[in-house]
Amino acid sequence: MTGRHLFVLFGLAVLACGTTGGGQPDILEAGHDELAPPDEVVEALPMDLAPDSVADEEAQQVPKVKHRFTFRVITGASMGGHAMIVGAHHPDMFDAIGSLGGYIDYRYLGHFIRDHMLGGFCPMEQILANLDKVNDPVNGPWCGPYPTTDWEFPWSFNQFIYNDSGGHWKRNFYFNAIESISFAFGNSLIYNPDNPLLPPGVTVDWVKNAPDKCKNPIHVGKPHNFNAEYNPDGIYDLITFCDGDPVVGCKDNDPTKCGENNPDYRQLASWHDPNQEYDRLLLTLLAVDYNGNGKRDYCEPVVINASERFKDVGSDGCDDSKEDGKGGCTGSSGGTDPNHDNFDLLKNPTGTEGNNEYDEGEPFEDYGLDGVPASRSGVKDYGEGDGKFTYNPNYERMIMSDARTYMMQAPVEELRGHWWWFDGGIRDPIHALTVVSHTANALLARGADVHFYDDFVGQPTSLAPDRKCEDLLMDLDALDWSPSKVGSSVLVRYGNPNATPQEVLMGDGGHIG
């Protein structure tokens, strides 16, 4: 087996042809020194040319380059997919860098947490007009999941998506994940200059020593309670609150259909039930207590002050109705994307309009992180009036360390000098495929050779379209893995789009888990 196979093998050997929980055969037992002695330098063709594609090297005048072949690989699955971030920070240490269903794009991850996982709340006016139903999940002012795009699921704060790839992922699991990110980078949702983790107004002493925190929350008033969307005048207190895994009861009071035997278990196990008591303090979050009852009712929103507010119209500074078709704005176009800047993950991944991110040139309100001008609140918030778009410093630290930022900023030759492997499932409920697609698209936009495949086998656009899943892992060496054949870098979107319900339940296209 030659070294040129390795950049594909490290991905394929972990996944079992698009299903979760596959076997993991040994890839390579030899150490780095055995593979490439440090003093051995050979003359070779450039990396993007396959040796067997050159019939007559001299006749074609292919330039020779000196290259010491090494096969140093770093990769990981799911959370371990952060191996790509490690590799991106230390590119000189690795030749092939991979992420198997990993969360390597913190810009998208930030949007996913803020708008999907912590979203779904109605506008303030609608909630206040229906306060008598604020704890009613059926008839109350609840607006539901954030709109979805490619490979996304309908998330909202009250309706998480249950997953059992590699565990039982219910509400507490996801809350742990959100808090872990805050422990790593600081609280990216609400900035507190006095504490990197806790929201403003919440003290360390209360967290450590207060009894029964769920029934005796902290009430946070002015000047820390302003929020443009849900408390622009600071009239209402923000409160700490508790949540957690609900107890799934019996369907239709049938004692044989309780808990995991409830046919609706996969839905109810991760949905918030306002009629239950919870004991899991959400350390990094605050909610608006509109009715003053000291708890977060079903329709009362979680507050997020992650950045100054902006209009996501693209770096041209205007929406479609005002675009002139030449990259500028006229004020009266009325066309459909005349400047061709509308974001689409598949068709226009470099588009800046509607990409859920701030881009240079987009209009923003310089009112600080709370989004409320000091003339209204009486408080000059962090970043207010400084003439530039401001992120929560913890969120900015987070996004500047991810793999996509590296792809956007690294020298092109450095990017081309590595093999990159990405994959994700088309039915991954925590959007790993969308995450790695953003990162792979950033690599492609820099001029790297990235090839996209639909599953490992079974489709015309698969990595090995003529092979069967059960045969692929046993016959890897018979395939041509040269960069000229499969690409110097690869993204595999695994999962059968025509899978049966039973195959989907068993994990087809799911999280690698």
Short mmCIF file of C-alpha atoms in Angstrom, two decimals:
data_model
loop_
_atom_site.label_atom_id
_atom_site.label_comp_id
_atom_site.label_asym_id
_atom_site.label_seq_id
_atom_site.Cartn_x
_atom_site.Cartn_y
_atom_site.Cartn_z
CA MET A 1 0.00 0.00 0.00
CA THR A 2 1.46 3.34 -1.03
CA GLY A 3 1.46 6.61 0.85
CA ARG A 4 -0.84 8.28 -1.64
CA HIS A 5 -3.69 6.07 -0.38
CA LEU A 6 -3.48 7.33 3.15
CA PHE A 7 -5.43 10.54 2.94
CA VAL A 8 -8.54 8.58 1.98
CA LEU A 9 -7.93 5.60 4.24
CA PHE A 10 -7.93 7.64 7.41
CA GLY A 11 -11.52 8.63 6.67
CA LEU A 12 -12.86 5.42 5.26
CA ALA A 13 -11.50 3.21 7.99
CA VAL A 14 -13.51 5.06 10.62
CA LEU A 15 -16.83 5.10 8.78
CA ALA A 16 -18.69 1.98 7.68
CA CYS A 17 -19.94 3.22 4.32
CA GLY A 18 -22.23 5.94 5.58
CA THR A 19 -23.72 4.21 8.63
CA THR A 20 -22.91 5.07 12.21
CA GLY A 21 -21.04 2.85 14.57
CA GLY A 22 -19.02 1.01 11.92
CA GLY A 23 -15.91 -1.08 12.53
CA GLN A 24 -12.46 0.45 12.66
CA PRO A 25 -9.81 -1.77 11.05
CA ASP A 26 -6.17 -0.98 11.65
CA ILE A 27 -4.90 1.51 9.10
CA LEU A 28 -1.19 1.61 9.62
CA GLU A 29 1.05 0.29 12.37
CA ALA A 30 4.37 1.66 11.15
CA GLY A 31 5.75 4.69 12.96
CA HIS A 32 6.66 7.92 11.23
CA ASP A 33 10.37 7.11 11.19
CA GLU A 34 9.73 3.83 9.43
CA LEU A 35 7.69 5.56 6.75
CA ALA A 36 10.05 8.39 5.94
CA PRO A 37 13.58 8.51 7.27
CA PRO A 38 14.45 12.18 7.87
CA ASP A 39 17.53 12.04 5.68
CA GLU A 40 15.83 10.40 2.73
CA VAL A 41 14.89 12.94 0.06
CA VAL A 42 13.60 11.72 -3.29
CA GLU A 43 12.85 13.43 -6.55
CA ALA A 44 9.16 13.36 -7.27
CA LEU A 45 6.45 14.79 -9.43
CA PRO A 46 4.33 17.61 -8.02
CA MET A 47 1.66 16.37 -5.62
CA ASP A 48 -1.24 17.10 -7.96
CA LEU A 49 0.09 14.79 -10.68
CA ALA A 50 -0.37 11.05 -10.53
CA PRO A 51 2.81 9.12 -11.48
CA ASP A 52 0.85 6.64 -13.58
CA SER A 53 -0.71 9.46 -15.60
CA VAL A 54 2.63 10.55 -17.04
CA ALA A 55 3.71 8.29 -19.87
CA ASP A 56 6.88 10.09 -20.75
CA GLU A 57 8.12 12.53 -18.13
CA GLU A 58 10.91 14.05 -20.20
CA ALA A 59 8.80 14.43 -23.34
CA GLN A 60 6.18 16.35 -21.41
CA GLN A 61 8.84 18.37 -19.60
CA VAL A 62 7.21 17.88 -16.22
CA PRO A 63 9.32 19.73 -13.64
CA LYS A 64 10.85 17.69 -10.88
CA VAL A 65 10.66 18.83 -7.28
CA LYS A 66 12.52 17.56 -4.27
CA HIS A 67 10.14 16.23 -1.69
CA ARG A 68 10.67 14.18 1.43
CA PHE A 69 7.67 11.92 1.65
CA THR A 70 6.04 11.74 5.04
CA PHE A 71 2.64 10.44 5.99
CA ARG A 72 1.72 12.27 9.13
CA VAL A 73 -2.03 12.25 9.65
CA ILE A 74 -4.33 13.80 12.24
CA THR A 75 -8.07 13.22 12.24
CA GLY A 76 -10.96 12.51 14.55
CA ALA A 77 -14.67 11.83 14.62
CA SER A 78 -17.48 13.97 16.02
CA MET A 79 -15.94 16.05 18.84
CA GLY A 80 -12.64 14.50 17.84
CA GLY A 81 -13.08 16.21 14.49
CA HIS A 82 -11.50 19.22 16.17
CA ALA A 83 -8.31 17.45 15.13
CA MET A 84 -8.59 19.56 11.98
CA ILE A 85 -8.33 22.71 14.09
CA VAL A 86 -5.22 21.31 15.76
CA GLY A 87 -3.80 20.54 12.32
CA ALA A 88 -4.71 23.98 11.04
CA HIS A 89 -2.84 25.61 13.93
CA HIS A 90 0.18 23.39 13.32
CA PRO A 91 0.21 22.75 9.56
CA ASP A 92 3.94 22.04 9.52
CA MET A 93 3.40 18.92 11.61
CA PHE A 94 0.96 17.10 9.32
CA ASP A 95 0.52 16.03 5.71
CA ALA A 96 -3.10 14.91 5.82
CA ILE A 97 -5.70 16.56 8.06
CA GLY A 98 -9.25 15.34 8.48
CA SER A 99 -12.52 15.94 10.27
CA LEU A 100 -15.14 13.21 10.33
CA GLY A 101 -18.42 14.87 11.22
CA GLY A 102 -16.65 17.45 13.36
CA TYR A 103 -17.60 20.94 14.55
CA ILE A 104 -14.73 22.87 13.03
CA ASP A 105 -16.52 26.00 11.82
CA TYR A 106 -17.35 28.18 14.81
CA ARG A 107 -19.06 30.86 12.74
CA TYR A 108 -21.73 28.42 11.68
CA LEU A 109 -21.71 26.78 15.11
CA GLY A 110 -22.38 30.17 16.71
CA HIS A 111 -25.34 30.74 14.39
CA PHE A 112 -26.62 27.22 15.08
CA ILE A 113 -26.52 27.76 18.86
CA ARG A 114 -28.01 31.27 18.83
CA ASP A 115 -30.70 30.94 16.18
CA HIS A 116 -31.56 27.23 16.22
CA MET A 117 -30.85 25.83 19.68
CA LEU A 118 -31.73 29.00 21.61
CA GLY A 119 -34.31 30.38 19.18
CA GLY A 120 -37.95 29.93 18.25
CA PHE A 121 -39.34 32.75 20.40
CA CYS A 122 -41.93 35.18 19.06
CA PRO A 123 -41.38 38.96 18.92
CA MET A 124 -41.76 40.75 22.25
CA GLU A 125 -45.00 42.48 21.26
CA GLN A 126 -46.63 39.15 20.42
CA ILE A 127 -45.57 37.61 23.72
CA LEU A 128 -46.78 40.57 25.79
CA ALA A 129 -50.14 40.50 24.01
CA ASN A 130 -50.61 36.88 25.11
CA LEU A 131 -49.15 36.80 28.61
CA ASP A 132 -52.09 34.78 29.91
CA LYS A 133 -50.91 31.93 27.62
CA VAL A 134 -47.17 32.37 28.09
CA ASN A 135 -46.74 28.89 29.59
CA ASP A 136 -49.00 27.13 27.09
CA PRO A 137 -46.99 25.13 24.52
CA VAL A 138 -50.04 24.59 22.30
CA ASN A 139 -51.90 27.90 22.24
CA GLY A 140 -49.27 30.27 23.60
CA PRO A 141 -47.16 32.84 21.72
CA TRP A 142 -44.59 30.34 20.45
CA CYS A 143 -43.21 30.80 16.93
CA GLY A 144 -41.28 27.56 16.62
CA PRO A 145 -38.21 26.37 14.78
CA TYR A 146 -35.77 28.55 12.89
CA PRO A 147 -36.04 28.14 9.08
CA THR A 148 -33.82 25.37 7.76
CA THR A 149 -31.57 25.01 4.73
CA ASP A 150 -29.50 22.13 3.38
CA TRP A 151 -29.19 19.20 5.82
CA GLU A 152 -30.57 21.17 8.75
CA PHE A 153 -33.21 20.05 11.25
CA PRO A 154 -36.04 22.13 12.80
CA TRP A 155 -34.50 23.13 16.12
CA SER A 156 -35.76 25.59 18.72
CA PHE A 157 -35.06 26.11 22.41
CA ASN A 158 -38.16 24.26 23.55
CA GLN A 159 -37.82 21.53 20.94
CA PHE A 160 -34.35 20.04 20.74
CA ILE A 161 -33.67 17.13 18.39
CA TYR A 162 -33.13 13.79 20.12
CA ASN A 163 -30.20 11.71 18.88
CA ASP A 164 -28.81 8.34 19.92
CA SER A 165 -25.70 8.04 17.79
CA GLY A 166 -23.13 6.96 20.34
CA GLY A 167 -25.33 7.83 23.32
CA HIS A 168 -28.66 9.34 24.31
CA TRP A 169 -28.51 12.99 23.38
CA LYS A 170 -31.24 14.81 25.22
CA ARG A 171 -31.49 18.32 26.64
CA ASN A 172 -28.83 17.96 29.33
CA PHE A 173 -26.31 16.65 26.81
CA TYR A 174 -26.76 19.73 24.63
CA PHE A 175 -26.67 22.11 27.59
CA ASN A 176 -23.39 20.50 28.63
CA ALA A 177 -22.03 21.07 25.13
CA ILE A 178 -23.01 24.75 25.13
CA GLU A 179 -21.43 25.29 28.53
CA SER A 180 -18.28 23.43 27.49
CA ILE A 181 -17.81 25.94 24.68
CA SER A 182 -18.16 28.74 27.23
CA PHE A 183 -15.56 27.08 29.46
CA ALA A 184 -13.20 26.97 26.46
CA PHE A 185 -13.65 30.50 25.10
CA GLY A 186 -15.76 32.39 27.62
CA ASN A 187 -19.48 33.10 27.46
CA SER A 188 -20.14 34.05 23.83
CA LEU A 189 -23.85 34.75 24.36
CA ILE A 190 -23.82 37.43 27.09
CA TYR A 191 -20.65 39.39 27.79
CA ASN A 192 -19.57 40.07 31.35
CA PRO A 193 -16.26 41.93 31.70
CA ASP A 194 -16.07 40.83 35.33
CA ASN A 195 -16.39 37.11 34.72
CA PRO A 196 -15.65 35.11 31.56
CA LEU A 197 -18.37 32.54 32.22
CA LEU A 198 -21.27 34.00 34.20
CA PRO A 199 -23.79 36.51 32.79
CA PRO A 200 -23.61 40.03 34.24
CA GLY A 201 -25.45 40.30 37.53
CA VAL A 202 -24.81 36.67 38.48
CA THR A 203 -22.20 36.23 41.20
CA VAL A 204 -19.79 33.43 41.89
CA ASP A 205 -20.91 33.38 45.52
CA TRP A 206 -24.52 32.73 44.48
CA VAL A 207 -23.51 29.92 42.14
CA LYS A 208 -21.37 28.26 44.80
CA ASN A 209 -23.43 28.80 47.92
CA ALA A 210 -27.07 29.65 47.25
CA PRO A 211 -29.52 26.88 48.20
CA ASP A 212 -32.19 25.66 45.77
CA LYS A 213 -31.14 27.90 42.87
CA CYS A 214 -33.95 26.67 40.65
CA LYS A 215 -36.66 27.99 42.98
CA ASN A 216 -34.73 31.08 44.06
CA PRO A 217 -33.27 32.62 40.90
CA ILE A 218 -31.21 35.76 40.67
CA HIS A 219 -33.13 38.73 39.28
CA VAL A 220 -30.96 40.90 37.06
CA GLY A 221 -32.14 44.49 36.59
CA LYS A 222 -30.62 47.67 35.20
CA PRO A 223 -28.04 48.26 33.85
CA HIS A 224 -27.45 44.62 32.88
CA ASN A 225 -30.89 43.65 31.58
CA PHE A 226 -31.10 45.53 28.29
CA ASN A 227 -31.66 43.61 25.07
CA ALA A 228 -32.81 45.10 21.77
CA GLU A 229 -35.17 42.29 20.89
CA TYR A 230 -36.82 41.44 24.19
CA ASN A 231 -36.14 44.19 26.75
CA PRO A 232 -35.13 47.44 25.02
CA ASP A 233 -36.32 49.66 27.87
CA GLY A 234 -35.07 47.45 30.70
CA ILE A 235 -38.59 47.20 32.15
CA TYR A 236 -38.38 43.48 32.91
CA ASP A 237 -35.96 41.55 35.05
CA LEU A 238 -33.75 38.89 33.54
CA ILE A 239 -33.55 35.72 35.62
CA THR A 240 -31.43 32.63 35.99
CA PHE A 241 -33.39 29.45 35.34
CA CYS A 242 -33.26 25.68 35.27
CA ASP A 243 -34.06 23.12 32.60
CA GLY A 244 -33.14 19.50 31.91
CA ASP A 245 -34.27 16.14 30.61
CA PRO A 246 -38.02 15.65 30.88
CA VAL A 247 -39.62 12.47 32.14
CA VAL A 248 -41.44 10.86 29.23
CA GLY A 249 -44.75 9.55 30.43
CA CYS A 250 -47.24 7.06 29.03
CA LYS A 251 -48.98 7.56 25.71
CA ASP A 252 -52.76 7.60 26.12
CA ASN A 253 -52.24 6.46 29.75
CA ASP A 254 -51.25 3.05 28.46
CA PRO A 255 -48.82 1.50 31.02
CA THR A 256 -47.18 -0.52 28.22
CA LYS A 257 -46.27 2.68 26.36
CA CYS A 258 -44.24 4.58 28.96
CA GLY A 259 -40.74 6.03 28.84
CA GLU A 260 -38.68 4.58 26.03
CA ASN A 261 -41.65 2.41 25.04
CA ASN A 262 -43.68 5.51 24.27
CA PRO A 263 -44.00 5.71 20.46
CA ASP A 264 -43.27 9.45 20.70
CA TYR A 265 -40.20 9.00 22.91
CA ARG A 266 -37.66 10.22 20.33
CA GLN A 267 -39.50 13.53 20.17
CA LEU A 268 -40.55 14.02 23.77
CA ALA A 269 -37.20 13.03 25.29
CA SER A 270 -35.63 16.29 24.12
CA TRP A 271 -38.61 18.66 24.28
CA HIS A 272 -39.18 21.03 27.18
CA ASP A 273 -42.30 20.16 29.19
CA PRO A 274 -43.44 23.27 31.09
CA ASN A 275 -45.43 21.17 33.53
CA GLN A 276 -42.37 19.45 34.99
CA GLU A 277 -39.80 20.60 37.54
CA TYR A 278 -36.14 20.75 36.54
CA ASP A 279 -32.95 20.87 38.59
CA ARG A 280 -30.26 21.69 36.03
CA LEU A 281 -29.09 25.32 36.36
CA LEU A 282 -28.18 26.80 32.98
CA LEU A 283 -25.06 28.55 34.14
CA THR A 284 -24.43 30.80 31.12
CA LEU A 285 -27.97 31.91 30.19
CA LEU A 286 -30.62 34.39 31.31
CA ALA A 287 -34.30 34.62 30.35
CA VAL A 288 -36.79 37.52 30.40
CA ASP A 289 -39.37 37.24 33.19
CA TYR A 290 -42.27 39.09 31.57
CA ASN A 291 -44.92 38.03 34.08
CA GLY A 292 -42.67 38.37 37.14
CA ASN A 293 -43.31 34.89 38.51
CA GLY A 294 -39.63 34.08 39.00
CA LYS A 295 -39.36 31.29 36.43
CA ARG A 296 -38.92 30.98 32.69
CA ASP A 297 -42.28 30.11 31.22
CA TYR A 298 -42.52 28.20 27.95
CA CYS A 299 -42.76 31.22 25.65
CA GLU A 300 -40.42 33.55 27.56
CA PRO A 301 -37.20 34.09 25.59
CA VAL A 302 -33.56 33.48 26.31
CA VAL A 303 -31.49 36.67 25.95
CA ILE A 304 -28.56 36.79 23.54
CA ASN A 305 -26.19 39.76 23.22
CA ALA A 306 -23.46 38.23 21.07
CA SER A 307 -22.76 41.14 18.73
CA GLU A 308 -24.03 44.44 17.48
CA ARG A 309 -27.07 44.14 15.23
CA PHE A 310 -26.58 44.20 11.47
CA LYS A 311 -28.53 43.78 8.25
CA ASP A 312 -27.48 40.59 6.51
CA VAL A 313 -27.74 42.10 3.01
CA GLY A 314 -24.23 41.25 1.84
CA SER A 315 -20.99 43.14 1.52
CA ASP A 316 -22.46 45.31 -1.26
CA GLY A 317 -24.47 47.00 1.50
CA CYS A 318 -27.96 46.55 0.05
CA ASP A 319 -30.59 43.89 -0.48
CA ASP A 320 -31.76 42.57 -3.84
CA SER A 321 -34.30 45.36 -4.38
CA LYS A 322 -31.53 47.97 -4.45
CA GLU A 323 -28.72 46.11 -6.23
CA ASP A 324 -27.55 47.48 -9.58
CA GLY A 325 -26.13 44.28 -11.06
CA LYS A 326 -22.60 45.69 -11.00
CA GLY A 327 -21.79 45.09 -7.36
CA GLY A 328 -23.23 48.38 -6.18
CA CYS A 329 -26.55 49.82 -5.07
CA THR A 330 -28.98 52.01 -7.02
CA GLY A 331 -31.97 52.15 -4.72
CA SER A 332 -34.56 50.97 -7.24
CA SER A 333 -33.54 47.69 -8.88
CA GLY A 334 -36.32 45.40 -7.78
CA GLY A 335 -34.54 42.44 -9.35
CA THR A 336 -33.75 38.97 -8.07
CA ASP A 337 -30.18 39.02 -6.79
CA PRO A 338 -28.72 41.33 -9.47
CA ASN A 339 -25.30 41.31 -7.76
CA HIS A 340 -25.28 37.52 -7.40
CA ASP A 341 -24.39 37.70 -3.72
CA ASN A 342 -27.21 35.64 -2.17
CA PHE A 343 -25.74 32.87 -0.06
CA ASP A 344 -26.51 29.26 -0.95
CA LEU A 345 -24.47 26.48 0.64
CA LEU A 346 -24.46 24.44 -2.58
CA LYS A 347 -24.86 26.97 -5.39
CA ASN A 348 -23.21 30.12 -4.05
CA PRO A 349 -21.26 29.34 -0.87
CA THR A 350 -19.24 32.57 -1.03
CA GLY A 351 -22.37 34.72 -1.15
CA THR A 352 -22.58 37.20 1.70
CA GLU A 353 -26.27 38.12 1.65
CA GLY A 354 -28.24 35.88 3.97
CA ASN A 355 -25.25 33.88 5.26
CA ASN A 356 -26.10 34.60 8.92
CA GLU A 357 -22.74 36.29 9.44
CA TYR A 358 -21.54 39.86 9.51
CA ASP A 359 -19.50 40.80 6.44
CA GLU A 360 -17.52 43.97 5.92
CA GLY A 361 -19.72 46.51 4.15
CA GLU A 362 -23.01 45.42 5.70
CA PRO A 363 -24.88 48.17 7.60
CA PHE A 364 -24.88 47.79 11.37
CA GLU A 365 -26.13 49.65 14.42
CA ASP A 366 -23.25 50.91 16.54
CA TYR A 367 -25.19 50.53 19.79
CA GLY A 368 -23.03 47.96 21.53
CA LEU A 369 -23.76 44.35 22.35
CA ASP A 370 -27.18 44.95 23.91
CA GLY A 371 -28.35 46.65 20.72
CA VAL A 372 -29.91 49.56 22.62
CA PRO A 373 -28.57 53.12 22.15
CA ALA A 374 -27.37 54.90 25.26
CA SER A 375 -29.85 57.69 24.52
CA ARG A 376 -32.58 55.16 25.31
CA SER A 377 -31.00 53.01 28.00
CA GLY A 378 -28.85 55.59 29.76
CA VAL A 379 -26.00 53.07 29.58
CA LYS A 380 -23.16 53.02 27.08
CA ASP A 381 -22.73 49.36 26.34
CA TYR A 382 -19.55 47.53 25.30
CA GLY A 383 -18.57 48.57 21.76
CA GLU A 384 -21.13 51.33 21.49
CA GLY A 385 -20.15 54.33 19.41
CA ASP A 386 -16.67 53.10 18.49
CA GLY A 387 -17.31 53.27 14.75
CA LYS A 388 -16.76 49.59 14.07
CA PHE A 389 -18.75 46.38 14.20
CA THR A 390 -18.33 44.76 17.60
CA TYR A 391 -18.52 41.11 18.61
CA ASN A 392 -18.71 39.78 22.12
CA PRO A 393 -14.93 39.39 22.72
CA ASN A 394 -15.39 35.77 23.74
CA TYR A 395 -17.25 34.97 20.51
CA GLU A 396 -14.61 36.78 18.46
CA ARG A 397 -11.89 34.73 20.17
CA MET A 398 -13.87 31.62 19.34
CA ILE A 399 -14.38 32.25 15.63
CA MET A 400 -10.83 33.42 15.04
CA SER A 401 -9.50 30.04 16.18
CA ASP A 402 -11.55 27.76 13.93
CA ALA A 403 -10.64 25.82 10.81
CA ARG A 404 -12.54 28.07 8.39
CA THR A 405 -10.63 31.12 9.57
CA TYR A 406 -7.43 29.23 8.81
CA MET A 407 -8.72 28.33 5.34
CA MET A 408 -9.56 31.98 4.72
CA GLN A 409 -6.21 33.37 5.87
CA ALA A 410 -3.47 30.78 5.30
CA PRO A 411 -1.12 31.10 2.31
CA VAL A 412 -2.60 29.31 -0.69
CA GLU A 413 0.48 27.17 -1.22
CA GLU A 414 0.27 26.00 2.36
CA LEU A 415 -3.32 24.93 1.83
CA ARG A 416 -2.45 23.12 -1.38
CA GLY A 417 0.44 21.40 0.31
CA HIS A 418 -1.87 19.26 2.43
CA TRP A 419 -4.49 16.62 1.85
CA TRP A 420 -7.79 17.55 3.51
CA TRP A 421 -10.61 15.13 4.30
CA PHE A 422 -14.13 16.14 5.32
CA ASP A 423 -17.27 14.08 5.72
CA GLY A 424 -20.68 14.31 7.31
CA GLY A 425 -24.06 12.61 7.23
CA ILE A 426 -27.02 13.91 5.26
CA ARG A 427 -29.27 13.15 8.26
CA ASP A 428 -27.02 14.38 11.04
CA PRO A 429 -29.42 16.22 13.40
CA ILE A 430 -26.64 18.36 14.82
CA HIS A 431 -25.65 19.63 11.39
CA ALA A 432 -22.10 18.30 11.11
CA LEU A 433 -22.38 18.07 7.31
CA THR A 434 -23.36 21.72 7.10
CA VAL A 435 -20.42 22.61 9.34
CA VAL A 436 -17.79 20.77 7.30
CA SER A 437 -19.36 22.01 4.04
CA HIS A 438 -18.76 25.62 5.09
CA THR A 439 -15.12 24.81 5.81
CA ALA A 440 -14.55 22.82 2.62
CA ASN A 441 -16.14 25.62 0.60
CA ALA A 442 -13.73 28.10 2.16
CA LEU A 443 -10.85 25.86 1.09
CA LEU A 444 -12.27 25.61 -2.43
CA ALA A 445 -12.71 29.39 -2.61
CA ARG A 446 -8.99 29.82 -2.00
CA GLY A 447 -8.19 27.79 -5.12
CA ALA A 448 -7.55 24.38 -3.56
CA ASP A 449 -8.58 21.20 -5.34
CA VAL A 450 -11.64 19.95 -3.45
CA HIS A 451 -13.84 17.17 -4.80
CA PHE A 452 -17.35 16.56 -3.45
CA TYR A 453 -18.90 13.08 -3.33
CA ASP A 454 -22.35 11.76 -2.47
CA ASP A 455 -21.74 8.80 -0.19
CA PHE A 456 -18.92 6.28 -0.39
CA VAL A 457 -20.72 3.83 -2.69
CA GLY A 458 -24.01 3.26 -4.45
CA GLN A 459 -24.54 6.50 -6.39
CA PRO A 460 -23.10 7.79 -9.67
CA THR A 461 -21.46 10.63 -7.75
CA SER A 462 -20.11 8.40 -4.96
CA LEU A 463 -16.45 8.00 -4.12
CA ALA A 464 -16.55 4.40 -5.39
CA PRO A 465 -19.80 4.26 -7.40
CA ASP A 466 -19.39 0.68 -8.63
CA ARG A 467 -18.51 -0.89 -5.28
CA LYS A 468 -20.68 -2.39 -2.59
CA CYS A 469 -20.47 -1.16 0.95
CA GLU A 470 -19.56 -4.53 2.40
CA ASP A 471 -16.69 -4.94 -0.08
CA LEU A 472 -15.18 -1.48 0.06
CA LEU A 473 -13.23 -1.64 3.32
CA MET A 474 -11.77 -5.03 2.40
CA ASP A 475 -10.59 -3.87 -1.02
CA LEU A 476 -9.24 -0.36 -0.45
CA ASP A 477 -5.85 -1.03 -2.01
CA ALA A 478 -7.39 -2.01 -5.33
CA LEU A 479 -8.80 1.48 -5.84
CA ASP A 480 -6.95 4.44 -7.30
CA TRP A 481 -6.71 7.04 -4.54
CA SER A 482 -4.31 9.34 -6.38
CA PRO A 483 -5.07 13.07 -6.17
CA SER A 484 -5.63 13.19 -9.93
CA LYS A 485 -8.36 10.59 -9.52
CA VAL A 486 -10.25 11.60 -6.38
CA GLY A 487 -8.89 15.08 -5.70
CA SER A 488 -6.22 16.41 -3.40
CA SER A 489 -8.96 17.14 -0.88
CA VAL A 490 -12.29 15.41 -0.43
CA LEU A 491 -15.70 15.97 1.11
CA VAL A 492 -18.03 12.96 1.34
CA ARG A 493 -21.72 13.56 2.07
CA TYR A 494 -22.57 10.08 3.30
CA GLY A 495 -26.00 8.52 3.53
CA ASN A 496 -28.48 7.04 1.10
CA PRO A 497 -31.10 9.65 0.11
CA ASN A 498 -33.50 6.78 -0.64
CA ALA A 499 -32.96 4.87 2.60
CA THR A 500 -35.89 3.05 4.11
CA PRO A 501 -37.38 4.23 7.43
CA GLN A 502 -35.73 1.27 9.16
CA GLU A 503 -32.34 2.13 7.64
CA VAL A 504 -32.75 5.73 8.79
CA LEU A 505 -33.64 4.55 12.28
CA MET A 506 -30.49 2.39 12.27
CA GLY A 507 -28.38 5.44 11.49
CA ASP A 508 -28.06 5.79 7.71
CA GLY A 509 -26.64 9.24 7.07
CA GLY A 510 -26.67 10.03 10.78
CA HIS A 511 -24.09 11.47 13.11
CA ILE A 512 -20.88 9.48 13.19
CA GLY A 513 -21.36 8.98 16.92
#
